[in-house]
Amino acid sequence: MRRKLVVGNWKMHGSRIANAQLLAGLKEAGPWNADVAVCVPFPYIAETALALTGTSIVYGAQDCSAHEQGAYTGEVSSAMLSDIGCRYVIVGHSERRAYHAESDQLVADKAKAALAHGVTPIVCVGETRAEREAGQTEAVVKRQLAAVIHTLGHCCGEMVVAYEPVWAIGTGLTATPAQAQAVHAVLRAQLHAATDRSGVMRILYGGSVKADNAAELFAQADIDGGLIGGAALKAGDFSAICRAAAQ
Ligand code: PEP
């Protein structure tokens, strides 16, 4: 039995005051019988760490550099994330693939850099609406995951995978539990061929997960929790999703 993992992706939202209120709300609502993390904007990581002291909620970032260190203005290395206690880093989110032209290989290199510093990469894969309509869902997610498996080698069993259909992110459209499970099963089979850890690896679903659809999604055999965007910004909504994961 895999323990569920729920990760909040705050994206580029928040302020010191809003974050303090959100984190206080989560502290009050928890703990849950599930692993819970928040991936926050870089400037707020240190304060988030302080606010979460003494709780079981861990924290992380939303991106990292593929480089170790050096003249890469504006980038943040995984060594730095590790240094400030980040447990997770999201890599390959569809917004970064789309707006920053991140390739499958760059995403894989970022995942490798994260693991090298003990930060668990949450590797996002997912098809666009056009790709789904063209019947390419399986091919797209397998191609995206294959690059990471190939680059990480035997360490690939250490990552978390997040299936996030692009058409479901921030749109209010959610994959049905059956649609999501079908893709998760494909990803699990691909992992199975690559690592003997496939049975314990967590594959999260992300895309308009809300309090009222979380339980059904999380009940699917290969869905091990969620990557939550919009609903992670309200303590009540996010904690309801964490409760759903704990059932
Ligand atoms: C996300 O950005 O990872 C996400 C799943 O967003 P939302 O929950 O808002 O669809």
Coordinates of N, CA and C and ligand atoms in Angstrom, one line a residue:
M1 N 0.9 -1.2 0.0 CA 0.0 0.0 0.0 C 0.9 1.3 0.0
R2 N 0.7 2.1 -1.0 CA 1.5 3.3 -1.1 C 0.8 4.4 -0.3
R3 N 1.6 5.1 0.5 CA 1.0 6.2 1.3 C 0.8 7.4 0.3
K4 N -0.4 8.0 0.4 CA -0.7 9.1 -0.5 C 0.1 10.3 -0.2
L5 N 0.3 11.1 -1.3 CA 1.1 12.3 -1.2 C 0.3 13.4 -1.9
V6 N 0.1 14.5 -1.2 CA -0.7 15.6 -1.7 C 0.3 16.8 -1.7
V7 N 0.5 17.4 -2.9 CA 1.4 18.5 -3.0 C 0.7 19.8 -3.6
G8 N 0.8 20.9 -2.8 CA 0.3 22.1 -3.3 C 1.3 22.8 -4.2
N9 N 0.8 23.3 -5.4 CA 1.7 24.1 -6.2 C 1.1 25.5 -6.2
W10 N 1.8 26.3 -5.5 CA 1.2 27.7 -5.4 C 1.4 28.5 -6.6
K11 N 2.2 28.0 -7.6 CA 2.5 28.8 -8.8 C 3.0 30.2 -8.4
M12 N 2.7 31.2 -9.2 CA 3.2 32.6 -8.8 C 2.1 33.4 -8.1
H13 N 1.7 32.8 -7.0 CA 0.7 33.4 -6.1 C 1.3 33.6 -4.7
G14 N 0.7 34.5 -4.0 CA 1.1 34.7 -2.6 C 1.7 36.0 -2.3
S15 N 1.7 36.2 -1.0 CA 2.4 37.4 -0.4 C 2.7 36.9 1.0
R16 N 3.5 37.7 1.7 CA 3.9 37.2 3.1 C 2.7 37.1 4.0
I17 N 1.8 38.0 3.8 CA 0.6 38.0 4.7 C -0.3 36.8 4.3
A18 N -0.6 36.7 3.0 CA -1.5 35.6 2.5 C -0.9 34.3 2.9
N19 N 0.4 34.1 2.7 CA 1.1 32.8 3.0 C 1.0 32.5 4.4
A20 N 1.2 33.5 5.3 CA 1.1 33.2 6.7 C -0.3 32.7 7.1
Q21 N -1.3 33.3 6.5 CA -2.7 32.9 6.8 C -2.9 31.5 6.3
L22 N -2.5 31.2 5.1 CA -2.7 29.9 4.5 C -2.0 28.8 5.3
L23 N -0.8 29.1 5.7 CA 0.0 28.1 6.4 C -0.6 27.9 7.8
A24 N -1.0 28.9 8.4 CA -1.6 28.8 9.8 C -2.9 28.0 9.7
G25 N -3.6 28.2 8.6 CA -4.9 27.4 8.4 C -4.5 25.9 8.2
L26 N -3.5 25.6 7.5 CA -3.1 24.2 7.3 C -2.6 23.6 8.6
K27 N -1.9 24.3 9.3 CA -1.4 23.8 10.6 C -2.5 23.4 11.5
E28 N -3.5 24.3 11.5 CA -4.7 24.0 12.4 C -5.5 22.8 11.9
A29 N -5.5 22.7 10.6 CA -6.4 21.6 10.0 C -5.7 20.2 10.1
G30 N -4.4 20.2 10.0 CA -3.6 18.9 10.0 C -3.4 18.4 11.4
P31 N -2.7 17.3 11.6 CA -2.1 16.5 10.5 C -3.1 15.5 9.9
W32 N -2.7 15.0 8.7 CA -3.6 14.0 8.0 C -2.8 12.7 7.9
N33 N -3.5 11.7 7.6 CA -2.8 10.4 7.4 C -2.4 10.3 6.0
A34 N -1.5 11.2 5.6 CA -1.0 11.3 4.2 C 0.2 12.2 4.3
D35 N 1.1 12.1 3.3 CA 2.2 13.0 3.2 C 1.7 14.3 2.5
V36 N 2.1 15.4 3.0 CA 1.6 16.7 2.5 C 2.8 17.6 2.3
A37 N 2.8 18.3 1.2 CA 3.9 19.2 0.9 C 3.3 20.5 0.2
V38 N 4.1 21.6 0.3 CA 3.7 22.8 -0.4 C 4.9 23.2 -1.2
C39 N 4.7 23.5 -2.5 CA 5.8 24.0 -3.4 C 5.5 25.4 -3.6
V40 N 6.4 26.3 -3.1 CA 6.1 27.7 -3.0 C 7.1 28.5 -3.9
P41 N 6.8 29.8 -4.2 CA 7.7 30.6 -4.9 C 9.0 30.7 -4.2
F42 N 10.1 30.8 -4.9 CA 11.5 30.9 -4.3 C 11.6 31.9 -3.1
P43 N 11.1 33.1 -3.3 CA 11.3 34.1 -2.2 C 10.7 33.7 -0.9
Y44 N 9.7 32.8 -0.9 CA 8.9 32.5 0.3 C 9.3 31.2 0.9
I45 N 10.3 30.5 0.4 CA 10.7 29.2 0.9 C 11.2 29.3 2.3
A46 N 12.1 30.2 2.6 CA 12.6 30.3 3.9 C 11.6 30.6 5.0
E47 N 10.7 31.5 4.7 CA 9.6 31.8 5.6 C 8.6 30.7 5.8
T48 N 8.4 30.0 4.7 CA 7.5 28.8 4.8 C 8.1 27.7 5.7
A49 N 9.4 27.6 5.5 CA 10.1 26.6 6.4 C 9.9 26.9 7.8
L50 N 10.1 28.2 8.2 CA 9.9 28.6 9.6 C 8.5 28.3 10.0
A51 N 7.5 28.7 9.2 CA 6.1 28.6 9.6 C 5.7 27.1 9.8
L52 N 6.4 26.2 9.1 CA 6.0 24.8 9.1 C 6.8 24.0 10.2
T53 N 7.7 24.7 10.9 CA 8.5 24.0 11.9 C 7.5 23.3 12.9
G54 N 7.9 22.1 13.2 CA 7.1 21.4 14.2 C 5.8 20.7 13.6
T55 N 5.6 20.9 12.3 CA 4.5 20.2 11.6 C 5.0 19.1 10.7
S56 N 4.1 18.2 10.2 CA 4.6 17.2 9.3 C 4.5 17.6 7.9
I57 N 4.1 18.8 7.6 CA 4.0 19.4 6.3 C 5.4 19.7 5.8
V58 N 5.8 19.2 4.7 CA 7.2 19.6 4.1 C 7.0 20.6 3.0
Y59 N 8.1 21.1 2.5 CA 8.0 22.2 1.5 C 9.0 21.9 0.4
G60 N 8.8 22.6 -0.7 CA 9.7 22.5 -1.8 C 9.5 23.7 -2.8
A61 N 10.1 23.5 -4.0 CA 10.2 24.6 -5.0 C 9.4 24.1 -6.2
Q62 N 9.3 25.0 -7.2 CA 8.5 24.7 -8.4 C 9.4 24.6 -9.6
D63 N 10.7 24.7 -9.4 CA 11.6 24.5 -10.5 C 13.1 24.5 -10.0
C64 N 14.0 24.0 -10.7 CA 15.4 24.2 -10.3 C 16.2 24.2 -11.6
S65 N 17.5 24.6 -11.5 CA 18.4 24.6 -12.6 C 18.9 23.2 -12.9
A66 N 19.2 23.0 -14.1 CA 19.9 21.7 -14.4 C 21.4 21.8 -14.2
H67 N 21.9 23.0 -13.9 CA 23.3 23.2 -13.7 C 23.6 23.1 -12.2
E68 N 24.9 22.8 -12.0 CA 25.3 22.7 -10.6 C 25.5 24.0 -9.9
Q69 N 26.3 24.9 -10.6 CA 26.5 26.3 -10.1 C 27.1 27.1 -11.2
G70 N 27.2 28.4 -11.0 CA 28.0 29.2 -12.0 C 27.2 30.4 -12.5
A71 N 27.6 30.8 -13.7 CA 27.1 32.1 -14.2 C 25.8 31.8 -15.0
Y72 N 24.7 31.6 -14.2 CA 23.4 31.3 -14.8 C 22.4 32.3 -14.1
T73 N 22.5 33.5 -14.5 CA 21.7 34.6 -13.8 C 20.3 34.2 -13.7
G74 N 19.7 34.3 -12.5 CA 18.3 34.1 -12.3 C 18.0 32.7 -12.0
E75 N 18.9 31.8 -12.1 CA 18.6 30.4 -11.8 C 18.8 30.0 -10.4
V76 N 18.2 29.0 -9.9 CA 18.4 28.5 -8.6 C 18.8 27.0 -8.6
S77 N 19.8 26.7 -8.0 CA 20.3 25.3 -8.1 C 19.6 24.4 -7.1
S78 N 19.7 23.1 -7.4 CA 19.1 22.1 -6.5 C 20.0 22.0 -5.2
A79 N 21.3 22.4 -5.3 CA 22.1 22.4 -4.0 C 21.5 23.5 -3.1
M80 N 21.1 24.6 -3.7 CA 20.5 25.7 -2.8 C 19.2 25.2 -2.2
L81 N 18.4 24.5 -3.0 CA 17.1 24.1 -2.5 C 17.4 23.1 -1.3
S82 N 18.4 22.2 -1.5 CA 18.7 21.3 -0.5 C 19.2 22.0 0.8
D83 N 20.0 23.0 0.5 CA 20.6 23.8 1.6 C 19.5 24.4 2.5
I84 N 18.4 24.8 1.9 CA 17.3 25.4 2.8 C 16.2 24.4 3.1
G85 N 16.5 23.1 2.9 CA 15.6 22.1 3.5 C 14.5 21.7 2.6
C86 N 14.5 22.0 1.3 CA 13.4 21.6 0.4 C 13.4 20.0 0.3
R87 N 12.3 19.4 0.4 CA 12.2 18.0 0.2 C 11.8 17.7 -1.3
Y88 N 11.1 18.5 -1.9 CA 10.6 18.3 -3.3 C 10.9 19.5 -4.2
V89 N 11.0 19.2 -5.5 CA 11.0 20.2 -6.5 C 10.2 19.7 -7.7
I90 N 9.3 20.6 -8.1 CA 8.5 20.2 -9.3 C 9.4 20.5 -10.6
V91 N 9.5 19.5 -11.5 CA 10.2 19.8 -12.7 C 9.3 19.4 -13.9
G92 N 9.4 20.2 -15.0 CA 8.6 19.8 -16.2 C 7.2 20.1 -16.1
H93 N 6.8 21.1 -15.2 CA 5.4 21.5 -15.2 C 5.0 22.0 -16.6
S94 N 3.8 21.7 -17.1 CA 3.4 22.1 -18.5 C 3.6 23.6 -18.7
E95 N 3.4 24.4 -17.6 CA 3.6 25.8 -17.8 C 5.0 26.2 -18.2
R96 N 5.9 25.4 -17.6 CA 7.4 25.7 -17.9 C 7.7 25.1 -19.3
R97 N 7.1 23.9 -19.6 CA 7.4 23.4 -20.9 C 6.8 24.3 -22.0
A98 N 5.7 24.9 -21.7 CA 5.0 25.8 -22.7 C 5.6 27.2 -22.8
Y99 N 5.8 27.8 -21.6 CA 6.2 29.2 -21.7 C 7.8 29.4 -21.6
H100 N 8.5 28.4 -21.3 CA 9.9 28.5 -21.2 C 10.6 27.5 -22.1
A101 N 9.8 26.9 -23.0 CA 10.3 25.9 -24.0 C 11.2 24.9 -23.4
E102 N 10.8 24.3 -22.3 CA 11.6 23.3 -21.7 C 11.4 22.0 -22.4
S103 N 12.5 21.4 -22.8 CA 12.5 20.1 -23.6 C 12.4 18.9 -22.6
D104 N 12.1 17.8 -23.2 CA 12.1 16.5 -22.3 C 13.4 16.3 -21.7
Q105 N 14.5 16.6 -22.5 CA 15.8 16.4 -22.0 C 16.2 17.4 -20.9
L106 N 15.8 18.6 -21.0 CA 16.1 19.6 -20.0 C 15.4 19.2 -18.7
V107 N 14.1 18.8 -18.8 CA 13.4 18.3 -17.6 C 14.1 17.2 -17.0
A108 N 14.6 16.2 -17.8 CA 15.3 15.1 -17.2 C 16.6 15.5 -16.5
D109 N 17.3 16.5 -17.1 CA 18.5 17.0 -16.5 C 18.2 17.7 -15.2
K110 N 17.1 18.4 -15.1 CA 16.7 19.0 -13.8 C 16.4 18.0 -12.8
A111 N 15.7 16.9 -13.2 CA 15.4 15.8 -12.2 C 16.7 15.2 -11.7
K112 N 17.6 15.0 -12.6 CA 18.9 14.4 -12.2 C 19.7 15.3 -11.2
A113 N 19.7 16.6 -11.5 CA 20.3 17.6 -10.6 C 19.7 17.6 -9.2
A114 N 18.4 17.5 -9.2 CA 17.7 17.5 -7.9 C 18.0 16.2 -7.1
L115 N 18.0 15.1 -7.7 CA 18.3 13.8 -7.0 C 19.7 13.8 -6.5
A116 N 20.6 14.4 -7.3 CA 22.0 14.5 -6.9 C 22.2 15.2 -5.5
H117 N 21.2 16.1 -5.2 CA 21.3 16.8 -3.9 C 20.2 16.4 -2.9
G118 N 19.6 15.2 -3.2 CA 18.7 14.7 -2.2 C 17.4 15.4 -2.2
V119 N 17.0 16.1 -3.3 CA 15.7 16.7 -3.4 C 14.9 15.9 -4.4
T120 N 13.7 15.4 -3.9 CA 13.0 14.5 -4.8 C 12.3 15.3 -5.9
P121 N 12.6 15.0 -7.2 CA 11.9 15.7 -8.2 C 10.5 15.1 -8.4
I122 N 9.5 16.0 -8.6 CA 8.1 15.6 -9.0 C 8.1 15.9 -10.5
V123 N 8.2 14.9 -11.3 CA 8.3 15.1 -12.7 C 6.9 15.1 -13.4
C124 N 6.6 16.2 -14.0 CA 5.2 16.3 -14.6 C 5.2 15.9 -16.0
V125 N 4.2 15.1 -16.4 CA 4.0 14.7 -17.8 C 2.5 14.9 -18.1
G126 N 2.2 15.1 -19.4 CA 0.8 15.3 -19.7 C 0.6 15.7 -21.1
E127 N -0.5 15.4 -21.7 CA -0.8 15.7 -23.1 C -1.7 17.0 -23.2
T128 N -1.5 17.7 -24.3 CA -2.4 18.8 -24.6 C -3.8 18.2 -25.1
R129 N -4.7 19.1 -25.2 CA -6.0 18.7 -25.7 C -5.9 18.2 -27.1
A130 N -5.1 18.9 -27.9 CA -5.0 18.5 -29.3 C -4.4 17.1 -29.4
E131 N -3.4 16.8 -28.5 CA -2.7 15.5 -28.5 C -3.7 14.4 -28.1
R132 N -4.6 14.7 -27.1 CA -5.5 13.7 -26.7 C -6.5 13.4 -27.8
E133 N -7.0 14.5 -28.5 CA -8.0 14.3 -29.5 C -7.4 13.6 -30.7
A134 N -6.0 13.7 -30.9 CA -5.4 13.0 -32.0 C -5.0 11.5 -31.6
G135 N -5.4 11.1 -30.4 CA -5.1 9.8 -29.9 C -3.6 9.6 -29.5
Q136 N -3.0 10.7 -29.2 CA -1.5 10.6 -28.9 C -1.2 10.6 -27.4
T137 N -2.2 10.5 -26.5 CA -1.9 10.7 -25.1 C -0.8 9.7 -24.6
E138 N -1.0 8.5 -24.9 CA 0.0 7.5 -24.4 C 1.4 7.7 -25.0
A139 N 1.5 8.0 -26.2 CA 2.8 8.2 -26.8 C 3.5 9.4 -26.2
V140 N 2.7 10.5 -26.0 CA 3.3 11.7 -25.4 C 3.8 11.5 -24.0
V141 N 3.0 10.9 -23.2 CA 3.4 10.8 -21.8 C 4.6 9.8 -21.7
K142 N 4.5 8.8 -22.5 CA 5.6 7.8 -22.5 C 6.9 8.4 -23.0
R143 N 6.8 9.3 -24.0 CA 8.0 9.9 -24.5 C 8.6 10.9 -23.4
Q144 N 7.7 11.6 -22.7 CA 8.2 12.5 -21.7 C 8.9 11.7 -20.5
L145 N 8.2 10.6 -20.2 CA 8.8 9.9 -19.0 C 10.1 9.1 -19.4
A146 N 10.1 8.7 -20.7 CA 11.3 7.9 -21.1 C 12.5 8.7 -21.0
A147 N 12.5 10.0 -21.3 CA 13.7 10.8 -21.3 C 14.2 10.9 -19.8
V148 N 13.3 10.9 -18.9 CA 13.7 11.0 -17.5 C 14.3 9.6 -17.0
I149 N 13.6 8.6 -17.4 CA 14.1 7.2 -17.0 C 15.5 7.0 -17.6
H150 N 15.6 7.4 -18.8 CA 16.9 7.2 -19.5 C 18.0 7.9 -18.8
T151 N 17.7 9.2 -18.4 CA 18.7 10.1 -17.8 C 19.0 9.7 -16.4
L152 N 18.0 9.2 -15.6 CA 18.3 8.9 -14.2 C 18.8 7.5 -14.0
G153 N 18.6 6.7 -15.0 CA 19.1 5.3 -14.9 C 18.5 4.6 -13.7
H154 N 19.3 3.9 -12.9 CA 18.7 3.1 -11.8 C 18.1 4.0 -10.7
C155 N 18.5 5.3 -10.7 CA 17.9 6.2 -9.7 C 16.5 6.6 -10.0
C156 N 15.9 6.2 -11.1 CA 14.6 6.7 -11.5 C 13.5 6.3 -10.5
G157 N 13.8 5.2 -9.8 CA 12.9 4.8 -8.7 C 12.7 5.8 -7.6
E158 N 13.5 6.8 -7.6 CA 13.5 7.8 -6.5 C 12.6 9.0 -6.7
M159 N 12.1 9.1 -8.0 CA 11.3 10.3 -8.3 C 9.9 10.1 -8.0
V160 N 9.1 11.2 -8.0 CA 7.7 11.1 -8.0 C 7.2 11.6 -9.4
V161 N 6.2 10.9 -9.9 CA 5.7 11.3 -11.3 C 4.3 12.0 -11.1
A162 N 4.1 13.0 -11.8 CA 2.7 13.6 -11.8 C 2.2 13.6 -13.2
Y163 N 1.0 12.9 -13.3 CA 0.3 13.0 -14.6 C -0.6 14.2 -14.6
E164 N -0.4 15.2 -15.4 CA -1.2 16.4 -15.5 C -1.6 16.7 -16.9
P165 N -2.8 16.2 -17.3 CA -3.3 16.5 -18.6 C -3.3 18.1 -18.8
V166 N -2.7 18.6 -19.8 CA -2.6 20.1 -19.9 C -4.0 20.7 -20.0
W167 N -4.9 20.0 -20.6 CA -6.2 20.5 -20.8 C -7.0 20.6 -19.5
A168 N -6.5 20.0 -18.5 CA -7.2 20.0 -17.2 C -6.7 20.9 -16.2
I169 N -5.5 21.6 -16.5 CA -4.9 22.4 -15.5 C -5.5 23.8 -15.5
G170 N -6.1 24.2 -14.4 CA -6.6 25.5 -14.2 C -7.8 25.8 -15.1
T171 N -8.4 24.8 -15.7 CA -9.5 25.0 -16.6 C -10.9 24.6 -15.9
G172 N -10.8 23.8 -14.8 CA -12.0 23.3 -14.2 C -12.4 22.0 -14.9
L173 N -11.8 21.6 -16.0 CA -12.0 20.3 -16.6 C -11.1 19.3 -15.9
T174 N -11.7 18.2 -15.4 CA -10.9 17.2 -14.8 C -10.9 15.9 -15.6
A175 N -9.8 15.2 -15.7 CA -9.9 13.8 -16.3 C -10.9 13.0 -15.4
T176 N -11.7 12.2 -16.0 CA -12.5 11.3 -15.2 C -11.5 10.4 -14.4
P177 N -12.0 9.8 -13.3 CA -11.1 8.9 -12.6 C -10.7 7.8 -13.5
A178 N -11.5 7.3 -14.4 CA -11.2 6.2 -15.3 C -10.1 6.7 -16.4
Q179 N -10.3 7.9 -16.9 CA -9.3 8.4 -17.8 C -8.0 8.6 -17.2
A180 N -8.0 9.1 -16.0 CA -6.7 9.3 -15.3 C -6.1 8.0 -14.9
Q181 N -6.9 7.0 -14.4 CA -6.3 5.7 -14.0 C -5.7 5.0 -15.3
A182 N -6.3 5.2 -16.4 CA -5.8 4.5 -17.6 C -4.4 5.0 -17.9
V183 N -4.2 6.3 -17.8 CA -2.8 6.8 -18.1 C -1.9 6.5 -16.9
H184 N -2.3 6.5 -15.7 CA -1.4 6.1 -14.6 C -1.0 4.7 -14.8
A185 N -1.9 3.8 -15.2 CA -1.5 2.4 -15.4 C -0.4 2.3 -16.5
V186 N -0.5 3.1 -17.5 CA 0.5 3.1 -18.6 C 1.9 3.5 -18.0
L187 N 1.8 4.6 -17.2 CA 3.1 5.1 -16.6 C 3.6 4.1 -15.6
R188 N 2.8 3.4 -14.9 CA 3.3 2.4 -13.9 C 3.9 1.3 -14.7
A189 N 3.4 0.9 -15.8 CA 3.9 -0.2 -16.5 C 5.3 0.2 -17.1
Q190 N 5.4 1.4 -17.5 CA 6.7 1.9 -18.1 C 7.7 1.9 -17.0
L191 N 7.3 2.4 -15.8 CA 8.3 2.4 -14.6 C 8.7 0.9 -14.3
H192 N 7.7 0.0 -14.3 CA 7.9 -1.4 -14.0 C 9.1 -2.0 -14.8
A193 N 9.1 -1.6 -16.1 CA 10.1 -2.1 -17.0 C 11.5 -1.5 -16.7
A194 N 11.5 -0.4 -15.9 CA 12.7 0.4 -15.7 C 13.3 0.2 -14.3
T195 N 12.5 -0.1 -13.4 CA 13.0 -0.2 -12.0 C 12.2 -1.2 -11.1
D196 N 12.9 -1.8 -10.2 CA 12.1 -2.7 -9.3 C 11.4 -1.9 -8.2
R197 N 11.5 -0.6 -8.2 CA 10.8 0.2 -7.3 C 9.4 0.7 -7.8
S198 N 9.0 0.2 -8.9 CA 7.8 0.8 -9.5 C 6.6 0.6 -8.6
G199 N 6.6 -0.5 -7.8 CA 5.4 -0.7 -7.0 C 5.3 0.2 -5.8
V200 N 6.4 0.9 -5.4 CA 6.3 1.8 -4.3 C 6.4 3.3 -4.8
M201 N 6.6 3.5 -6.0 CA 6.7 4.8 -6.5 C 5.3 5.5 -6.6
R202 N 5.3 6.8 -6.3 CA 4.0 7.5 -6.3 C 3.8 8.2 -7.6
I203 N 2.6 8.0 -8.1 CA 2.2 8.7 -9.4 C 1.0 9.6 -9.0
L204 N 1.2 10.9 -9.0 CA 0.2 11.8 -8.6 C -0.7 12.2 -9.8
Y205 N -1.9 12.6 -9.6 CA -2.7 13.2 -10.6 C -2.9 14.7 -10.3
G206 N -2.8 15.5 -11.4 CA -3.0 16.9 -11.2 C -3.9 17.5 -12.4
G207 N -4.7 18.4 -12.1 CA -5.6 19.0 -13.1 C -7.0 19.2 -12.5
S208 N -7.2 20.4 -12.0 CA -8.5 20.8 -11.4 C -9.0 19.8 -10.3
V209 N -8.0 19.3 -9.5 CA -8.5 18.5 -8.4 C -9.1 19.5 -7.4
K210 N -10.3 19.1 -6.9 CA -11.0 19.9 -5.9 C -11.4 18.9 -4.8
A211 N -12.0 19.6 -3.7 CA -12.4 18.8 -2.6 C -13.5 17.8 -3.0
D212 N -14.3 18.1 -4.0 CA -15.4 17.2 -4.3 C -15.1 16.2 -5.3
N213 N -13.9 16.2 -6.0 CA -13.6 15.1 -6.9 C -12.3 14.3 -6.4
A214 N -11.7 14.8 -5.3 CA -10.4 14.2 -4.9 C -10.6 12.7 -4.5
A215 N -11.6 12.4 -3.7 CA -11.7 11.1 -3.1 C -11.8 10.1 -4.2
E216 N -12.6 10.4 -5.3 CA -12.9 9.4 -6.3 C -11.6 9.2 -7.2
L217 N -10.9 10.3 -7.4 CA -9.6 10.2 -8.1 C -8.6 9.3 -7.3
F218 N -8.5 9.6 -6.0 CA -7.5 9.0 -5.2 C -7.9 7.5 -4.9
A219 N -9.1 7.1 -5.2 CA -9.5 5.7 -5.0 C -9.0 4.8 -6.1
Q220 N -8.5 5.4 -7.2 CA -8.1 4.6 -8.3 C -6.8 3.9 -7.9
A221 N -6.6 2.7 -8.5 CA -5.5 1.8 -8.1 C -4.1 2.4 -8.3
D222 N -3.9 3.2 -9.3 CA -2.6 3.7 -9.5 C -2.4 5.2 -9.3
I223 N -3.4 5.8 -8.6 CA -3.3 7.2 -8.3 C -3.0 7.4 -6.8
D224 N -1.8 7.9 -6.6 CA -1.2 7.9 -5.3 C -1.2 9.3 -4.6
G225 N -2.1 10.1 -5.1 CA -2.2 11.5 -4.5 C -2.4 12.5 -5.6
G226 N -2.2 13.7 -5.2 CA -2.4 14.8 -6.2 C -1.4 15.9 -6.2
L227 N -1.3 16.6 -7.3 CA -0.6 17.8 -7.4 C -1.7 18.9 -7.6
I228 N -1.8 19.8 -6.7 CA -2.9 20.7 -6.6 C -2.5 22.1 -6.9
G229 N -3.1 22.8 -7.8 CA -2.9 24.2 -8.1 C -3.8 25.1 -7.4
G230 N -4.8 25.5 -8.1 CA -5.8 26.5 -7.6 C -6.3 26.2 -6.2
A231 N -6.7 25.0 -6.0 CA -7.3 24.6 -4.7 C -6.2 24.5 -3.5
A232 N -5.0 24.7 -3.9 CA -3.9 24.7 -2.8 C -3.8 26.1 -2.2
L233 N -4.5 27.1 -2.7 CA -4.4 28.4 -2.2 C -5.3 28.8 -1.1
K234 N -6.3 27.9 -0.8 CA -7.2 28.1 0.3 C -7.1 27.0 1.3
A235 N -6.8 27.3 2.6 CA -6.5 26.3 3.6 C -7.7 25.3 3.6
G236 N -8.9 25.8 3.6 CA -10.0 24.9 3.7 C -10.1 23.9 2.6
D237 N -9.9 24.4 1.3 CA -10.0 23.5 0.2 C -8.8 22.5 0.2
F238 N -7.6 23.0 0.4 CA -6.5 22.1 0.4 C -6.5 21.0 1.5
S239 N -7.0 21.5 2.7 CA -7.0 20.5 3.8 C -8.1 19.5 3.5
A240 N -9.2 19.8 2.8 CA -10.2 18.9 2.5 C -9.7 17.8 1.5
I241 N -8.8 18.3 0.6 CA -8.2 17.3 -0.4 C -7.2 16.4 0.4
C242 N -6.5 17.0 1.4 CA -5.6 16.1 2.2 C -6.4 15.1 3.0
R243 N -7.6 15.5 3.4 CA -8.5 14.6 4.2 C -8.9 13.4 3.2
A244 N -9.2 13.8 2.0 CA -9.7 12.8 1.0 C -8.6 11.8 0.8
A245 N -7.3 12.3 0.8 CA -6.2 11.4 0.6 C -6.0 10.4 1.7
A246 N -6.4 10.9 2.9 CA -6.1 10.1 4.1 C -7.1 8.9 4.3
Q247 N -8.1 8.9 3.4 CA -9.1 7.8 3.6 C -8.7 6.5 3.1
Ligands
PEP1 C1 -1.0 22.5 -11.4 O1 -0.7 23.7 -11.7 O2 -0.2 21.7 -11.2 C2 -2.5 22.2 -11.3 C3 -2.8 21.0 -11.2 O3 -3.3 23.3 -11.3 P1 -4.9 23.2 -11.0 O4 -5.1 22.3 -9.8 O5 -5.3 24.6 -10.7 O6 -5.5 22.7 -12.3

